[in-house]
PDB file of C-alpha atoms in Angstrom:
ATOM      1  CA  MET Z  27      45.328  61.691-108.592  1.00 38.00           C
ATOM      2  CA  ARG Z  28      44.340  58.682-106.538  1.00 39.00           C
ATOM      3  CA  PRO Z  29      44.442  59.230-102.753  1.00 41.00           C
ATOM      4  CA  ILE Z  30      47.158  57.386-100.895  1.00 38.00           C
ATOM      5  CA  SER Z  31      45.638  54.362 -99.183  1.00 43.00           C
ATOM      6  CA  SER Z  32      45.608  53.961 -95.395  1.00 42.00           C
ATOM      7  CA  ASP Z  33      47.524  50.705 -95.900  1.00 46.00           C
ATOM      8  CA  LEU Z  34      50.376  52.577 -97.555  1.00 35.00           C
ATOM      9  CA  HIS Z  35      50.272  55.142 -94.764  1.00 43.00           C
ATOM     10  CA  ARG Z  36      50.561  52.339 -92.220  1.00 44.00           C
ATOM     11  CA  ARG Z  37      53.388  50.604 -94.067  1.00 45.00           C
ATOM     12  CA  GLY Z  38      55.266  53.873 -94.436  1.00 44.00           C
ATOM     13  CA  PHE Z  39      54.904  54.601 -90.735  1.00 42.00           C
ATOM     14  CA  LEU Z  40      56.145  51.139 -89.793  1.00 46.00           C
ATOM     15  CA  ALA Z  41      59.087  51.403 -92.182  1.00 46.00           C
ATOM     16  CA  ALA Z  42      60.059  54.790 -90.779  1.00 48.00           C
ATOM     17  CA  GLY Z  43      59.787  53.458 -87.232  1.00 51.00           C
ATOM     18  CA  LEU Z  44      61.910  50.427 -88.056  1.00 47.00           C
ATOM     19  CA  ALA Z  45      64.545  52.646 -89.667  1.00 48.00           C
ATOM     20  CA  ALA Z  46      64.620  54.891 -86.603  1.00 45.00           C
ATOM     21  CA  MET Z  47      64.924  51.896 -84.286  1.00 48.00           C
ATOM     22  CA  THR Z  48      67.728  50.453 -86.426  1.00 48.00           C
ATOM     23  CA  ALA Z  49      69.570  53.772 -86.387  1.00 45.00           C
ATOM     24  CA  THR Z  50      69.143  54.073 -82.640  1.00 46.00           C
ATOM     25  CA  GLY Z  51      70.443  50.524 -82.158  1.00 52.00           C
ATOM     26  CA  ALA Z  52      73.398  51.235 -84.405  1.00 52.00           C
ATOM     27  CA  ASP Z  53      74.188  54.428 -82.495  1.00 49.00           C
ATOM     28  CA  ALA Z  54      74.037  52.568 -79.177  1.00 54.00           C
ATOM     29  CA  ALA Z  55      76.251  49.796 -80.503  1.00 61.00           C
ATOM     30  CA  ALA Z  56      78.780  52.364 -81.711  1.00 87.00           C
ATOM     31  CA  LYS Z  57      78.997  54.074 -78.336  1.00 95.00           C
ATOM     32  CA  PRO Z  58      82.184  53.447 -76.341  1.00 98.00           C
ATOM     33  CA  PHE Z  59      81.996  50.703 -73.717  1.00 98.00           C
ATOM     34  CA  PHE Z  60      82.024  52.953 -70.648  1.00 98.00           C
ATOM     35  CA  ALA Z  61      79.664  55.598 -72.043  1.00 98.00           C
ATOM     36  CA  GLN Z  62      77.165  52.993 -73.236  1.00 97.00           C
ATOM     37  CA  ARG Z  63      76.983  51.358 -69.810  1.00 98.00           C
ATOM     38  CA  LYS Z  64      77.247  54.626 -67.877  1.00 97.00           C
ATOM     39  CA  LEU Z  65      80.265  53.370 -65.937  1.00 98.00           C
ATOM     40  CA  PRO Z  66      82.936  55.691 -64.539  1.00 98.00           C
ATOM     41  CA  ILE Z  67      86.568  55.084 -65.453  1.00 98.00           C
ATOM     42  CA  SER Z  68      88.455  54.941 -62.164  1.00 99.00           C
ATOM     43  CA  ILE Z  69      92.154  55.009 -61.339  1.00 99.00           C
ATOM     44  CA  GLN Z  70      93.983  53.186 -58.553  1.00 98.00           C
ATOM     45  CA  LEU Z  71      96.102  55.972 -57.042  1.00 98.00           C
ATOM     46  CA  TYR Z  72      99.030  53.584 -56.587  1.00 98.00           C
ATOM     47  CA  THR Z  73      99.608  54.286 -60.279  1.00 98.00           C
ATOM     48  CA  LEU Z  74     100.658  57.861 -59.486  1.00 98.00           C
ATOM     49  CA  GLY Z  75     103.185  56.940 -56.817  1.00 97.00           C
ATOM     50  CA  PRO Z  76     104.337  59.546 -54.288  1.00 95.00           C
ATOM     51  CA  ASP Z  77     102.994  62.472 -56.317  1.00 91.00           C
ATOM     52  CA  VAL Z  78      99.506  62.070 -54.847  1.00 97.00           C
ATOM     53  CA  ALA Z  79     100.643  62.432 -51.253  1.00 96.00           C
ATOM     54  CA  LYS Z  80     102.933  65.376 -52.085  1.00 97.00           C
ATOM     55  CA  ASP Z  81     100.268  67.382 -53.903  1.00 97.00           C
ATOM     56  CA  LEU Z  82      96.900  65.832 -53.168  1.00 98.00           C
ATOM     57  CA  ASP Z  83      94.653  68.605 -54.482  1.00 98.00           C
ATOM     58  CA  GLY Z  84      96.792  69.261 -57.555  1.00 98.00           C
ATOM     59  CA  THR Z  85      97.058  65.608 -58.501  1.00 98.00           C
ATOM     60  CA  LEU Z  86      93.384  64.826 -57.942  1.00 98.00           C
ATOM     61  CA  GLY Z  87      92.470  67.935 -59.934  1.00 98.00           C
ATOM     62  CA  THR Z  88      94.568  66.740 -62.862  1.00 98.00           C
ATOM     63  CA  VAL Z  89      93.073  63.253 -62.603  1.00 98.00           C
ATOM     64  CA  SER Z  90      89.610  64.810 -62.847  1.00 98.00           C
ATOM     65  CA  LYS Z  91      90.581  67.008 -65.823  1.00 98.00           C
ATOM     66  CA  ILE Z  92      91.885  63.960 -67.679  1.00 98.00           C
ATOM     67  CA  GLY Z  93      88.364  62.540 -67.406  1.00 98.00           C
ATOM     68  CA  TYR Z  94      88.542  60.053 -64.567  1.00 99.00           C
ATOM     69  CA  LYS Z  95      85.387  60.083 -62.455  1.00 98.00           C
ATOM     70  CA  ALA Z  96      86.533  57.903 -59.553  1.00 98.00           C
ATOM     71  CA  VAL Z  97      89.603  56.821 -57.629  1.00 98.00           C
ATOM     72  CA  GLU Z  98      90.596  53.741 -55.682  1.00 99.00           C
ATOM     73  CA  LEU Z  99      92.846  54.256 -52.670  1.00 98.00           C
ATOM     74  CA  ALA Z 100      96.030  52.327 -51.963  1.00 98.00           C
ATOM     75  CA  SER Z 101      96.398  54.102 -48.601  1.00 97.00           C
ATOM     76  CA  PHE Z 102      95.062  57.137 -46.760  1.00 98.00           C
ATOM     77  CA  LEU Z 103      98.053  59.164 -48.029  1.00 97.00           C
ATOM     78  CA  GLY Z 104      98.925  60.472 -44.580  1.00 97.00           C
ATOM     79  CA  ARG Z 105      95.575  62.279 -44.271  1.00 98.00           C
ATOM     80  CA  THR Z 106      92.636  61.819 -41.979  1.00 98.00           C
ATOM     81  CA  PRO Z 107      89.609  60.233 -43.647  1.00 98.00           C
ATOM     82  CA  THR Z 108      87.747  63.543 -43.286  1.00 98.00           C
ATOM     83  CA  ASP Z 109      90.496  65.552 -44.998  1.00 98.00           C
ATOM     84  CA  LEU Z 110      90.941  62.927 -47.694  1.00 98.00           C
ATOM     85  CA  ARG Z 111      87.214  62.841 -48.419  1.00 98.00           C
ATOM     86  CA  ALA Z 112      87.156  66.632 -48.674  1.00 98.00           C
ATOM     87  CA  ALA Z 113      89.987  66.591 -51.232  1.00 98.00           C
ATOM     88  CA  ILE Z 114      88.261  63.912 -53.296  1.00 98.00           C
ATOM     89  CA  ASP Z 115      85.022  65.911 -53.211  1.00 98.00           C
ATOM     90  CA  ARG Z 116      86.797  69.120 -54.234  1.00 98.00           C
ATOM     91  CA  ALA Z 117      88.119  67.373 -57.325  1.00 98.00           C
ATOM     92  CA  GLY Z 118      84.618  66.206 -58.244  1.00 98.00           C
ATOM     93  CA  LEU Z 119      85.597  62.557 -57.844  1.00 98.00           C
ATOM     94  CA  ILE Z 120      84.151  59.637 -55.917  1.00 98.00           C
ATOM     95  CA  CYS Z 121      85.871  56.830 -54.028  1.00 98.00           C
ATOM     96  CA  ARG Z 122      84.034  53.565 -53.505  1.00 98.00           C
ATOM     97  CA  SER Z 123      86.984  51.187 -53.114  1.00 98.00           C
ATOM     98  CA  ALA Z 124      90.135  51.148 -51.004  1.00 98.00           C
ATOM     99  CA  HIS Z 125      92.981  48.699 -50.592  1.00 98.00           C
ATOM    100  CA  ILE Z 126      93.432  47.743 -46.952  1.00 98.00           C
ATOM    101  CA  GLN Z 127      96.383  45.604 -45.964  1.00 97.00           C
ATOM    102  CA  GLY Z 128      95.767  42.391 -44.029  1.00 97.00           C
ATOM    103  CA  ARG Z 129      98.481  43.053 -41.467  1.00 94.00           C
ATOM    104  CA  GLY Z 130      98.103  46.409 -39.788  1.00 94.00           C
ATOM    105  CA  GLY Z 131      94.692  46.977 -41.331  1.00 97.00           C
ATOM    106  CA  LEU Z 132      92.137  44.197 -41.491  1.00 98.00           C
ATOM    107  CA  ASP Z 133      93.640  42.492 -38.446  1.00 97.00           C
ATOM    108  CA  GLY Z 134      93.223  45.673 -36.374  1.00 97.00           C
ATOM    109  CA  ASP Z 135      90.288  47.648 -34.989  1.00 98.00           C
ATOM    110  CA  LEU Z 136      87.543  46.883 -37.496  1.00 98.00           C
ATOM    111  CA  ALA Z 137      85.040  49.275 -35.900  1.00 98.00           C
ATOM    112  CA  LYS Z 138      87.443  52.182 -36.429  1.00 98.00           C
ATOM    113  CA  LEU Z 139      88.299  51.007 -39.929  1.00 98.00           C
ATOM    114  CA  ALA Z 140      84.621  50.776 -40.840  1.00 98.00           C
ATOM    115  CA  GLY Z 141      84.034  54.289 -39.516  1.00 98.00           C
ATOM    116  CA  ASP Z 142      86.943  55.639 -41.553  1.00 98.00           C
ATOM    117  CA  LEU Z 143      85.731  53.913 -44.711  1.00 98.00           C
ATOM    118  CA  ASN Z 144      82.177  55.157 -44.166  1.00 98.00           C
ATOM    119  CA  THR Z 145      83.530  58.695 -43.892  1.00 98.00           C
ATOM    120  CA  LEU Z 146      85.257  58.269 -47.241  1.00 98.00           C
ATOM    121  CA  GLY Z 147      82.176  56.752 -48.857  1.00 98.00           C
ATOM    122  CA  VAL Z 148      84.054  53.515 -49.468  1.00 98.00           C
ATOM    123  CA  THR Z 149      81.912  50.385 -49.799  1.00 98.00           C
ATOM    124  CA  ASN Z 150      84.639  47.928 -50.861  1.00 98.00           C
ATOM    125  CA  ALA Z 151      87.638  47.122 -48.643  1.00 98.00           C
ATOM    126  CA  VAL Z 152      90.046  45.098 -50.767  1.00 99.00           C
ATOM    127  CA  MET Z 153      92.967  43.125 -49.339  1.00 98.00           C
ATOM    128  CA  PRO Z 154      95.656  43.848 -51.949  1.00 98.00           C
ATOM    129  CA  ILE Z 155      97.877  40.824 -51.352  1.00 96.00           C
ATOM    130  CA  PHE Z 156      97.821  37.609 -49.324  1.00 96.00           C
ATOM    131  CA  TYR Z 157      98.013  37.739 -45.533  1.00 96.00           C
ATOM    132  CA  ILE Z 158     101.598  36.753 -44.737  1.00 94.00           C
ATOM    133  CA  PRO Z 159     101.866  33.659 -42.532  1.00 94.00           C
ATOM    134  CA  ASP Z 160     103.773  34.242 -39.277  1.00 93.00           C
ATOM    135  CA  ARG Z 161     106.555  31.814 -40.142  1.00 93.00           C
ATOM    136  CA  PHE Z 162     107.861  34.160 -42.840  1.00 93.00           C
ATOM    137  CA  GLY Z 163     108.361  37.042 -40.418  1.00 90.00           C
ATOM    138  CA  ARG Z 164     107.031  40.554 -40.845  1.00 87.00           C
ATOM    139  CA  ALA Z 165     109.874  42.244 -42.670  1.00 89.00           C
ATOM    140  CA  PRO Z 166     112.637  41.445 -45.159  1.00 93.00           C
ATOM    141  CA  ALA Z 167     115.707  39.644 -43.856  1.00 92.00           C
ATOM    142  CA  VAL Z 168     119.003  41.493 -43.651  1.00 93.00           C
ATOM    143  CA  GLY Z 169     120.105  42.323 -47.189  1.00 94.00           C
ATOM    144  CA  GLU Z 170     116.750  41.313 -48.687  1.00 94.00           C
ATOM    145  CA  THR Z 171     114.673  43.781 -50.709  1.00 92.00           C
ATOM    146  CA  PHE Z 172     110.939  44.069 -50.087  1.00 89.00           C
ATOM    147  CA  PRO Z 173     110.087  42.685 -53.558  1.00 87.00           C
ATOM    148  CA  GLY Z 174     112.504  39.841 -52.830  1.00 92.00           C
ATOM    149  CA  PHE Z 175     110.771  39.271 -49.491  1.00 93.00           C
ATOM    150  CA  LEU Z 176     107.387  39.004 -51.233  1.00 90.00           C
ATOM    151  CA  ARG Z 177     108.747  36.670 -53.901  1.00 91.00           C
ATOM    152  CA  ARG Z 178     110.208  34.388 -51.230  1.00 93.00           C
ATOM    153  CA  ILE Z 179     106.866  34.241 -49.457  1.00 93.00           C
ATOM    154  CA  ALA Z 180     104.950  33.700 -52.695  1.00 90.00           C
ATOM    155  CA  GLU Z 181     107.112  30.719 -53.566  1.00 92.00           C
ATOM    156  CA  GLY Z 182     106.570  29.247 -50.103  1.00 95.00           C
ATOM    157  CA  MET Z 183     102.776  29.590 -49.864  1.00 96.00           C
ATOM    158  CA  THR Z 184     101.002  26.270 -49.307  1.00 97.00           C
ATOM    159  CA  ALA Z 185      97.403  25.164 -49.746  1.00 97.00           C
ATOM    160  CA  ASP Z 186      96.922  25.558 -45.988  1.00 98.00           C
ATOM    161  CA  ASP Z 187      98.229  29.130 -46.196  1.00 98.00           C
ATOM    162  CA  TRP Z 188      95.654  29.973 -48.821  1.00 98.00           C
ATOM    163  CA  LYS Z 189      92.933  28.295 -46.759  1.00 98.00           C
ATOM    164  CA  MET Z 190      94.019  30.448 -43.813  1.00 98.00           C
ATOM    165  CA  ASN Z 191      93.633  33.505 -46.034  1.00 98.00           C
ATOM    166  CA  ALA Z 192      90.122  32.406 -47.005  1.00 98.00           C
ATOM    167  CA  ASP Z 193      89.153  31.979 -43.345  1.00 98.00           C
ATOM    168  CA  PHE Z 194      90.621  35.407 -42.581  1.00 98.00           C
ATOM    169  CA  LEU Z 195      88.575  37.062 -45.337  1.00 98.00           C
ATOM    170  CA  ASN Z 196      85.384  35.327 -44.216  1.00 98.00           C
ATOM    171  CA  ALA Z 197      85.844  36.402 -40.597  1.00 98.00           C
ATOM    172  CA  LYS Z 198      86.778  40.032 -41.292  1.00 98.00           C
ATOM    173  CA  GLY Z 199      84.196  40.330 -44.041  1.00 98.00           C
ATOM    174  CA  ALA Z 200      81.388  39.197 -41.745  1.00 98.00           C
ATOM    175  CA  VAL Z 201      82.214  42.034 -39.353  1.00 98.00           C
ATOM    176  CA  LEU Z 202      82.590  44.721 -42.029  1.00 98.00           C
ATOM    177  CA  LYS Z 203      79.350  43.678 -43.702  1.00 98.00           C
ATOM    178  CA  THR Z 204      77.416  44.967 -40.700  1.00 98.00           C
ATOM    179  CA  SER Z 205      78.734  48.451 -41.579  1.00 98.00           C
ATOM    180  CA  GLY Z 206      77.766  48.189 -45.241  1.00 98.00           C
ATOM    181  CA  ILE Z 207      81.253  47.312 -46.456  1.00 98.00           C
ATOM    182  CA  THR Z 208      82.102  44.346 -48.680  1.00 98.00           C
ATOM    183  CA  ILE Z 209      85.502  42.758 -48.269  1.00 98.00           C
ATOM    184  CA  GLY Z 210      87.425  41.805 -51.382  1.00 98.00           C
ATOM    185  CA  TYR Z 211      90.658  40.199 -52.491  1.00 98.00           C
ATOM    186  CA  HIS Z 212      93.033  41.459 -55.193  1.00 98.00           C
ATOM    187  CA  ASN Z 213      95.371  39.017 -56.912  1.00 98.00           C
ATOM    188  CA  HIS Z 214      98.911  39.285 -58.170  1.00 97.00           C
ATOM    189  CA  ASN Z 215     100.335  36.248 -59.977  1.00 96.00           C
ATOM    190  CA  PRO Z 216     101.491  33.912 -57.146  1.00 96.00           C
ATOM    191  CA  GLU Z 217      97.807  33.005 -56.733  1.00 98.00           C
ATOM    192  CA  PHE Z 218      98.000  31.097 -60.013  1.00 98.00           C
ATOM    193  CA  ALA Z 219     100.970  28.876 -59.125  1.00 96.00           C
ATOM    194  CA  PRO Z 220      99.988  25.182 -59.292  1.00 96.00           C
ATOM    195  CA  LEU Z 221      99.352  23.459 -55.959  1.00 96.00           C
ATOM    196  CA  GLY Z 222      98.663  19.904 -57.000  1.00 95.00           C
ATOM    197  CA  ASP Z 223      95.468  20.060 -59.028  1.00 97.00           C
ATOM    198  CA  THR Z 224      94.478  23.538 -57.802  1.00 98.00           C
ATOM    199  CA  THR Z 225      95.861  27.044 -57.223  1.00 98.00           C
ATOM    200  CA  GLY Z 226      95.825  29.594 -54.451  1.00 98.00           C
ATOM    201  CA  LEU Z 227      93.121  31.603 -56.207  1.00 98.00           C
ATOM    202  CA  GLU Z 228      90.892  28.566 -56.661  1.00 98.00           C
ATOM    203  CA  ILE Z 229      91.280  27.780 -52.956  1.00 98.00           C
ATOM    204  CA  LEU Z 230      90.288  31.342 -52.060  1.00 98.00           C
ATOM    205  CA  ILE Z 231      87.239  31.286 -54.324  1.00 98.00           C
ATOM    206  CA  LYS Z 232      86.119  27.845 -53.158  1.00 98.00           C
ATOM    207  CA  ASN Z 233      86.528  28.564 -49.449  1.00 98.00           C
ATOM    208  CA  THR Z 234      85.105  32.081 -49.178  1.00 98.00           C
ATOM    209  CA  ASP Z 235      81.430  32.895 -48.701  1.00 98.00           C
ATOM    210  CA  PRO Z 236      80.057  34.566 -51.872  1.00 98.00           C
ATOM    211  CA  ALA Z 237      77.654  36.565 -49.700  1.00 97.00           C
ATOM    212  CA  ILE Z 238      80.596  38.101 -47.837  1.00 98.00           C
ATOM    213  CA  VAL Z 239      83.738  38.036 -50.006  1.00 98.00           C
ATOM    214  CA  SER Z 240      84.136  39.395 -53.532  1.00 98.00           C
ATOM    215  CA  PHE Z 241      87.190  39.512 -55.776  1.00 98.00           C
ATOM    216  CA  GLU Z 242      88.993  42.197 -57.735  1.00 99.00           C
ATOM    217  CA  LEU Z 243      90.698  40.661 -60.752  1.00 98.00           C
ATOM    218  CA  ASP Z 244      93.989  42.225 -61.724  1.00 98.00           C
ATOM    219  CA  VAL Z 245      93.952  41.191 -65.367  1.00 98.00           C
ATOM    220  CA  GLY Z 246      97.573  42.224 -65.891  1.00 98.00           C
ATOM    221  CA  TRP Z 247      98.879  39.940 -63.161  1.00 98.00           C
ATOM    222  CA  ALA Z 248      96.593  37.133 -64.338  1.00 98.00           C
ATOM    223  CA  ALA Z 249      98.005  37.468 -67.849  1.00 98.00           C
ATOM    224  CA  ALA Z 250     101.537  37.599 -66.412  1.00 98.00           C
ATOM    225  CA  ALA Z 251     100.847  34.128 -64.997  1.00 98.00           C
ATOM    226  CA  GLY Z 252      99.836  32.883 -68.445  1.00 98.00           C
ATOM    227  CA  VAL Z 253      96.130  32.875 -67.547  1.00 98.00           C
ATOM    228  CA  ASP Z 254      93.347  34.040 -69.875  1.00 98.00           C
ATOM    229  CA  PRO Z 255      91.534  36.638 -67.722  1.00 98.00           C
ATOM    230  CA  GLY Z 256      88.367  36.507 -69.838  1.00 98.00           C
ATOM    231  CA  ALA Z 257      88.041  32.748 -69.389  1.00 98.00           C
ATOM    232  CA  LEU Z 258      88.699  33.107 -65.663  1.00 98.00           C
ATOM    233  CA  LEU Z 259      85.934  35.688 -65.304  1.00 98.00           C
ATOM    234  CA  THR Z 260      83.501  33.498 -67.200  1.00 97.00           C
ATOM    235  CA  LYS Z 261      84.388  30.443 -65.118  1.00 98.00           C
ATOM    236  CA  HIS Z 262      83.700  32.296 -61.875  1.00 98.00           C
ATOM    237  CA  LYS Z 263      80.813  34.485 -62.986  1.00 98.00           C
ATOM    238  CA  GLY Z 264      79.496  36.561 -60.103  1.00 98.00           C
ATOM    239  CA  ARG Z 265      82.582  36.315 -57.884  1.00 98.00           C
ATOM    240  CA  PHE Z 266      84.557  39.159 -59.456  1.00 98.00           C
ATOM    241  CA  THR Z 267      82.908  42.544 -58.934  1.00 98.00           C
ATOM    242  CA  GLN Z 268      85.903  44.802 -59.585  1.00 98.00           C
ATOM    243  CA  MET Z 269      88.824  44.777 -61.963  1.00 98.00           C
ATOM    244  CA  HIS Z 270      92.257  46.335 -62.286  1.00 99.00           C
ATOM    245  CA  VAL Z 271      92.513  47.449 -65.887  1.00 98.00           C
ATOM    246  CA  LYS Z 272      96.207  46.788 -66.449  1.00 98.00           C
ATOM    247  CA  ASP Z 273      98.177  46.011 -69.583  1.00 98.00           C
ATOM    248  CA  LEU Z 274     101.499  44.323 -70.190  1.00 98.00           C
ATOM    249  CA  LYS Z 275     103.893  43.906 -73.065  1.00 98.00           C
ATOM    250  CA  ALA Z 276     104.040  40.693 -75.079  1.00 97.00           C
ATOM    251  CA  THR Z 277     107.629  40.300 -73.848  1.00 98.00           C
ATOM    252  CA  THR Z 278     106.325  39.299 -70.406  1.00 98.00           C
ATOM    253  CA  LYS Z 279     107.267  35.692 -69.722  1.00 97.00           C
ATOM    254  CA  PRO Z 280     104.663  33.673 -67.771  1.00 97.00           C
ATOM    255  CA  ASN Z 281     105.695  33.433 -64.124  1.00 95.00           C
ATOM    256  CA  TYR Z 282     104.360  33.319 -60.568  1.00 95.00           C
ATOM    257  CA  VAL Z 283     106.909  35.581 -58.882  1.00 93.00           C
ATOM    258  CA  LEU Z 284     105.621  39.138 -59.332  1.00 95.00           C
ATOM    259  CA  SER Z 285     107.307  39.899 -62.639  1.00 95.00           C
ATOM    260  CA  MET Z 286     105.865  41.665 -65.705  1.00 97.00           C
ATOM    261  CA  ASP Z 287     106.795  44.137 -68.437  1.00 98.00           C
ATOM    262  CA  PRO Z 288     104.168  46.860 -67.881  1.00 98.00           C
ATOM    263  CA  THR Z 289     102.766  49.410 -70.307  1.00 98.00           C
ATOM    264  CA  GLU Z 290      99.830  51.769 -70.695  1.00 98.00           C
ATOM    265  CA  VAL Z 291      96.385  50.276 -71.285  1.00 98.00           C
ATOM    266  CA  GLY Z 292      95.882  49.745 -74.999  1.00 98.00           C
ATOM    267  CA  SER Z 293      99.606  49.605 -75.711  1.00 98.00           C
ATOM    268  CA  GLY Z 294     100.090  46.005 -74.663  1.00 98.00           C
ATOM    269  CA  ALA Z 295      99.047  42.449 -75.368  1.00 98.00           C
ATOM    270  CA  LEU Z 296      95.497  42.359 -73.958  1.00 98.00           C
ATOM    271  CA  ASN Z 297      92.413  42.538 -76.177  1.00 98.00           C
ATOM    272  CA  TRP Z 298      90.196  45.081 -74.441  1.00 98.00           C
ATOM    273  CA  LYS Z 299      87.404  44.919 -77.023  1.00 98.00           C
ATOM    274  CA  THR Z 300      86.652  41.382 -75.853  1.00 98.00           C
ATOM    275  CA  LEU Z 301      87.879  41.560 -72.259  1.00 98.00           C
ATOM    276  CA  LEU Z 302      85.793  44.543 -71.123  1.00 98.00           C
ATOM    277  CA  PRO Z 303      82.413  43.100 -72.180  1.00 98.00           C
ATOM    278  CA  ALA Z 304      83.424  39.684 -70.800  1.00 98.00           C
ATOM    279  CA  ALA Z 305      84.134  41.316 -67.447  1.00 98.00           C
ATOM    280  CA  TYR Z 306      80.821  43.158 -67.482  1.00 98.00           C
ATOM    281  CA  ALA Z 307      78.919  39.991 -68.364  1.00 98.00           C
ATOM    282  CA  ALA Z 308      80.636  38.220 -65.460  1.00 98.00           C
ATOM    283  CA  GLY Z 309      79.488  40.865 -62.967  1.00 98.00           C
ATOM    284  CA  VAL Z 310      82.347  43.389 -62.852  1.00 98.00           C
ATOM    285  CA  ARG Z 311      81.174  46.957 -62.254  1.00 98.00           C
ATOM    286  CA  GLY Z 312      84.250  48.656 -60.801  1.00 98.00           C
ATOM    287  CA  PHE Z 313      86.996  49.285 -63.372  1.00 99.00           C
ATOM    288  CA  HIS Z 314      90.199  50.825 -62.007  1.00 99.00           C
ATOM    289  CA  VAL Z 315      93.174  51.687 -64.203  1.00 99.00           C
ATOM    290  CA  GLU Z 316      96.453  50.641 -62.642  1.00 98.00           C
ATOM    291  CA  GLN Z 317      99.967  50.549 -64.034  1.00 98.00           C
ATOM    292  CA  GLU Z 318     103.053  48.985 -62.523  1.00 97.00           C
ATOM    293  CA  PRO Z 319     106.487  50.615 -62.595  1.00 97.00           C
ATOM    294  CA  PRO Z 320     108.833  51.103 -64.353  1.00 97.00           C
ATOM    295  CA  PHE Z 321     107.247  53.885 -66.413  1.00 98.00           C
ATOM    296  CA  ALA Z 322     108.460  55.026 -69.825  1.00 97.00           C
ATOM    297  CA  ARG Z 323     107.075  58.538 -69.202  1.00 98.00           C
ATOM    298  CA  PRO Z 324     105.740  60.629 -66.280  1.00 98.00           C
ATOM    299  CA  ARG Z 325     103.075  58.670 -64.402  1.00 98.00           C
ATOM    300  CA  ILE Z 326     100.324  61.225 -64.968  1.00 98.00           C
ATOM    301  CA  GLU Z 327     100.971  61.113 -68.732  1.00 98.00           C
ATOM    302  CA  ALA Z 328     100.711  57.333 -68.656  1.00 98.00           C
ATOM    303  CA  ALA Z 329      97.431  57.655 -66.749  1.00 98.00           C
ATOM    304  CA  LYS Z 330      96.063  59.958 -69.451  1.00 98.00           C
ATOM    305  CA  ILE Z 331      97.066  57.566 -72.247  1.00 98.00           C
ATOM    306  CA  SER Z 332      95.251  54.714 -70.495  1.00 99.00           C
ATOM    307  CA  HIS Z 333      92.146  56.795 -69.816  1.00 99.00           C
ATOM    308  CA  ASP Z 334      91.885  58.169 -73.338  1.00 98.00           C
ATOM    309  CA  PHE Z 335      92.242  54.716 -74.850  1.00 98.00           C
ATOM    310  CA  LEU Z 336      89.543  53.243 -72.606  1.00 98.00           C
ATOM    311  CA  ALA Z 337      87.180  56.172 -73.179  1.00 98.00           C
ATOM    312  CA  GLY Z 338      87.222  55.357 -76.887  1.00 98.00           C
ATOM    313  CA  VAL Z 339      86.927  51.564 -76.795  1.00 98.00           C
ATOM    314  CA  VAL Z 340      83.767  50.394 -78.540  1.00 98.00           C
ATOM    315  CA  ALA Z 341      82.896  46.959 -77.212  1.00 96.00           C
TER     316      ALA Z 341
END
């Protein structure tokens, strides 16, 4: 028998190596989006309503068992930052982002706020809705609901009001930055209402300092305004660092007045197999599940449906 040549040995080795590399690449490509990029799936605790405050340890424990690795705060839930941090730690979760209202939060004692956020481990303080101009008052009028109050304000916001909001974010963000905290802004859908040849969101992006102010795109509210969230992320690459992973039914009619038909992530109209990688490519690293009421089932069940769908998305 003729001995096998060294050339055949070499070619066999190269072929085996190429096959292994191809298999490894295929395996990586088949991995779910979040596992492949080693990103935690987070939940905005607003999703769970009053249950979190009533039973903090129990709710956070369930959130952790579902598979969430992080939470985003909508408030301090009536706890001190120290007690809240302890509860989050006990559940094996982390918290890097918190929604802080403009009025009664960002316009208050920023040194104290920064200390509280540092205690929690929060590095992103996100203003969850526009700072309300003084002329609208601070509370609903007699007989007016709070959602109605917000809709009235949203319809009355001018370009100057949005510029005021940009100035506010720049000023507060410059102070918080010295404590290692980045200020952010979270949209609803009034930000997309036309104002001549621009919108409130475009004014905010144009007039805020990228070194100080970041944005958290709520893709559900963007879609509720008739906006393609993927195209928006691509257009403003680098400005959006966080995202609210929110879905909505196809029955939602485009509007700018805080209206949508919500549903669990993966059960609605958004294409997550394209949207998630588009967000990542645009610079988003914080992904927080959030769902608006009304709910078709208990909130914690809805949260599990959203998590399990996202954990399996290959994109």
